XYZ file of C-alpha atoms in Angstrom:
212
model
C -16.219 6.903 -38.983
C -15.315 3.634 -40.604
C -16.021 1.595 -43.793
C -15.253 4.325 -45.989
C -13.532 4.406 -49.612
C -12.298 7.003 -52.025
C -11.287 10.356 -51.194
C -12.390 11.347 -47.701
C -11.769 14.500 -45.715
C -13.155 15.193 -42.257
C -13.186 18.826 -40.998
C -13.743 19.530 -37.336
C -15.407 22.665 -35.808
C -13.810 25.231 -33.496
C -14.942 23.209 -30.465
C -13.444 19.951 -28.915
C -14.285 17.354 -31.712
C -13.944 13.562 -31.569
C -13.158 11.409 -34.576
C -13.109 7.629 -34.204
C -12.368 5.157 -36.759
C -12.541 1.331 -36.387
C -10.601 1.137 -39.642
C -8.212 3.916 -38.671
C -8.093 5.492 -42.064
C -6.070 2.439 -42.973
C -8.973 0.151 -44.082
C -8.255 -2.308 -47.006
C -8.067 -0.216 -50.353
C -10.810 -0.943 -52.781
C -9.328 -0.844 -56.220
C -8.016 2.802 -56.639
C -8.546 3.898 -53.102
C -7.731 7.513 -52.383
C -6.383 9.717 -49.423
C -8.088 10.078 -46.018
C -7.486 13.406 -44.343
C -8.529 14.672 -40.880
C -8.441 18.273 -40.021
C -9.855 18.620 -36.442
C -9.791 22.452 -36.336
C -9.575 24.511 -33.138
C -10.097 22.963 -29.708
C -8.646 19.915 -27.949
C -9.763 17.269 -30.394
C -9.789 13.496 -29.768
C -8.748 11.622 -32.842
C -8.632 7.699 -32.645
C -6.965 6.009 -35.633
C -6.717 2.716 -33.966
C -7.072 0.138 -36.638
C -8.739 -3.237 -36.243
C -8.012 -6.135 -38.713
C -5.173 -4.553 -40.671
C -5.006 -5.989 -44.303
C -2.469 -8.808 -44.894
C 1.069 -8.133 -46.250
C 1.197 -7.019 -49.803
C -2.463 -5.540 -49.800
C -2.909 -1.865 -50.527
C -3.343 0.093 -47.406
C -4.103 3.794 -46.784
C -2.210 6.629 -45.117
C -4.256 8.804 -42.921
C -2.982 12.623 -43.036
C -3.655 14.864 -39.999
C -3.821 18.299 -41.257
C -2.908 21.406 -38.954
C -2.879 25.196 -39.450
C -1.897 27.870 -36.925
C -4.339 28.231 -34.104
C -5.196 24.513 -34.053
C -4.116 22.219 -31.093
C -2.607 25.115 -29.043
C 0.224 24.464 -26.533
C -2.266 24.479 -23.566
C -5.310 22.969 -25.265
C -3.983 20.366 -27.663
C -5.126 17.290 -29.610
C -4.791 13.766 -28.568
C -4.238 11.265 -31.315
C -4.616 7.427 -30.595
C -3.328 4.782 -33.083
C -0.955 6.922 -34.956
C 1.530 4.575 -36.728
C 5.195 5.264 -37.035
C 6.409 2.067 -39.053
C 7.502 1.707 -42.449
C 4.405 -0.254 -43.832
C 1.629 1.891 -42.318
C 3.045 5.220 -41.297
C 0.424 8.064 -40.834
C 1.397 11.638 -41.528
C 1.371 15.190 -40.155
C 0.635 18.012 -42.626
C 1.780 21.146 -40.721
C 2.427 24.717 -41.599
C 6.139 23.878 -42.289
C 8.255 20.797 -42.712
C 11.346 22.322 -41.133
C 12.821 19.995 -38.322
C 14.764 21.269 -35.342
C 18.391 20.688 -35.720
C 20.906 18.645 -33.754
C 22.061 19.859 -30.421
C 24.669 18.295 -28.107
C 23.295 16.966 -24.713
C 23.640 18.924 -21.493
C 22.171 22.247 -22.818
C 20.222 24.564 -20.637
C 16.381 24.378 -20.891
C 15.763 27.317 -18.380
C 14.427 24.913 -15.725
C 16.605 24.034 -12.807
C 18.510 20.785 -13.046
C 16.865 19.905 -16.419
C 18.939 19.973 -19.679
C 18.350 18.662 -23.161
C 19.860 17.454 -26.369
C 18.379 16.954 -29.810
C 19.103 14.579 -32.743
C 16.919 14.447 -36.012
C 14.202 16.711 -34.330
C 13.793 14.380 -31.420
C 14.543 16.244 -27.990
C 15.729 14.257 -25.002
C 15.288 15.870 -21.576
C 17.466 14.883 -18.560
C 16.108 15.772 -15.149
C 12.641 16.118 -13.618
C 10.148 18.484 -14.731
C 6.280 18.615 -15.487
C 4.819 18.248 -18.826
C 3.702 21.840 -18.981
C 7.203 22.918 -18.135
C 8.750 20.779 -20.758
C 6.385 22.122 -23.542
C 7.018 25.816 -22.387
C 10.692 25.064 -22.275
C 10.636 23.626 -25.990
C 8.952 26.704 -27.151
C 11.222 29.135 -25.190
C 14.465 30.957 -26.407
C 16.459 28.013 -24.984
C 15.230 25.600 -27.576
C 12.979 26.400 -30.657
C 12.638 30.043 -29.732
C 11.536 32.469 -32.755
C 11.956 29.603 -35.221
C 9.008 27.705 -37.015
C 10.795 24.319 -36.624
C 9.256 20.948 -35.374
C 10.438 18.837 -32.666
C 9.105 16.035 -30.549
C 9.769 14.626 -27.041
C 8.570 11.564 -25.232
C 6.898 11.849 -21.805
C 5.492 9.052 -19.748
C 4.583 6.832 -22.561
C 3.399 9.346 -25.175
C 5.064 11.492 -27.677
C 4.380 15.211 -28.048
C 5.089 16.863 -31.493
C 5.611 20.651 -31.093
C 6.008 23.288 -33.847
C 6.969 26.992 -33.197
C 5.184 29.973 -34.715
C 8.140 32.107 -35.231
C 7.591 33.909 -32.004
C 9.636 32.859 -28.921
C 7.659 31.637 -25.980
C 4.359 29.571 -25.755
C 1.515 31.221 -27.632
C -1.822 30.264 -29.333
C -0.263 29.839 -32.684
C 2.143 27.344 -31.662
C 1.242 23.674 -32.392
C 1.483 20.817 -29.854
C -0.045 17.322 -30.830
C -0.106 14.304 -28.292
C 0.564 10.966 -30.005
C -0.920 8.656 -27.376
C 1.101 5.564 -26.724
C 3.852 6.360 -29.328
C 7.214 5.649 -28.023
C 10.712 5.057 -29.351
C 10.461 7.682 -32.120
C 14.104 8.461 -33.505
C 13.463 10.819 -36.341
C 11.152 12.875 -38.610
C 11.148 11.971 -42.220
C 9.286 12.512 -45.560
C 8.492 8.934 -46.195
C 7.416 5.887 -43.904
C 10.127 4.238 -41.882
C 10.398 2.513 -38.585
C 10.302 4.826 -35.533
C 9.645 7.793 -37.824
C 7.016 10.674 -37.721
C 6.294 11.467 -41.351
C 6.010 15.265 -42.261
C 4.257 15.978 -45.446
C 3.182 19.059 -47.557
C 0.280 17.281 -49.195
C -2.355 14.689 -48.401
C -0.744 11.237 -48.796
C -2.251 8.474 -50.957
C -2.085 4.738 -50.968
C 1.056 2.633 -50.807
C 1.602 -1.031 -50.992
C 3.177 -3.038 -48.185
C 5.676 -5.758 -49.044
């Protein structure tokens, strides 16, 4: 999908879908360009927002909002999103069931995994010790970390960032959300507006902004 203008919404099926955009949902705006929204639905979707030929500084650019509801992108069958931007001029956004961010926790806390501890700041979890990705996802959703809350957290693992939101029931389940942001590293916070090293959480489909 590429070369589109105006309000655009892409909705996937209950299967493993693939969305690929040469313009990444951030193509040059044409006059009053409108939002782009992708809702992959159930299944392990592949979403490629990789942009080619970004517009020059000062030209209107478009946000791409990725929408998720409970039952999408499950903890053991999650979406992979390439090209997700986390900088102040071209930040994409996640529209999740809630915008609640996991609170700060001092380092050295138990994860329930032998010899692995964690701390958190501004929703970003830092694990210390060795564990598999599956172990860390399950630990994040356990009573030791998110538990029975519906808060959102993220952690980095081997060059990718994983966004996790609990469903209000402790332990990994099909209504928990896990989203893999391929190649995203160095995230320091969640926020409601675009900023460097920030994952934007929104409660509506974002529109166009102008870079500077």
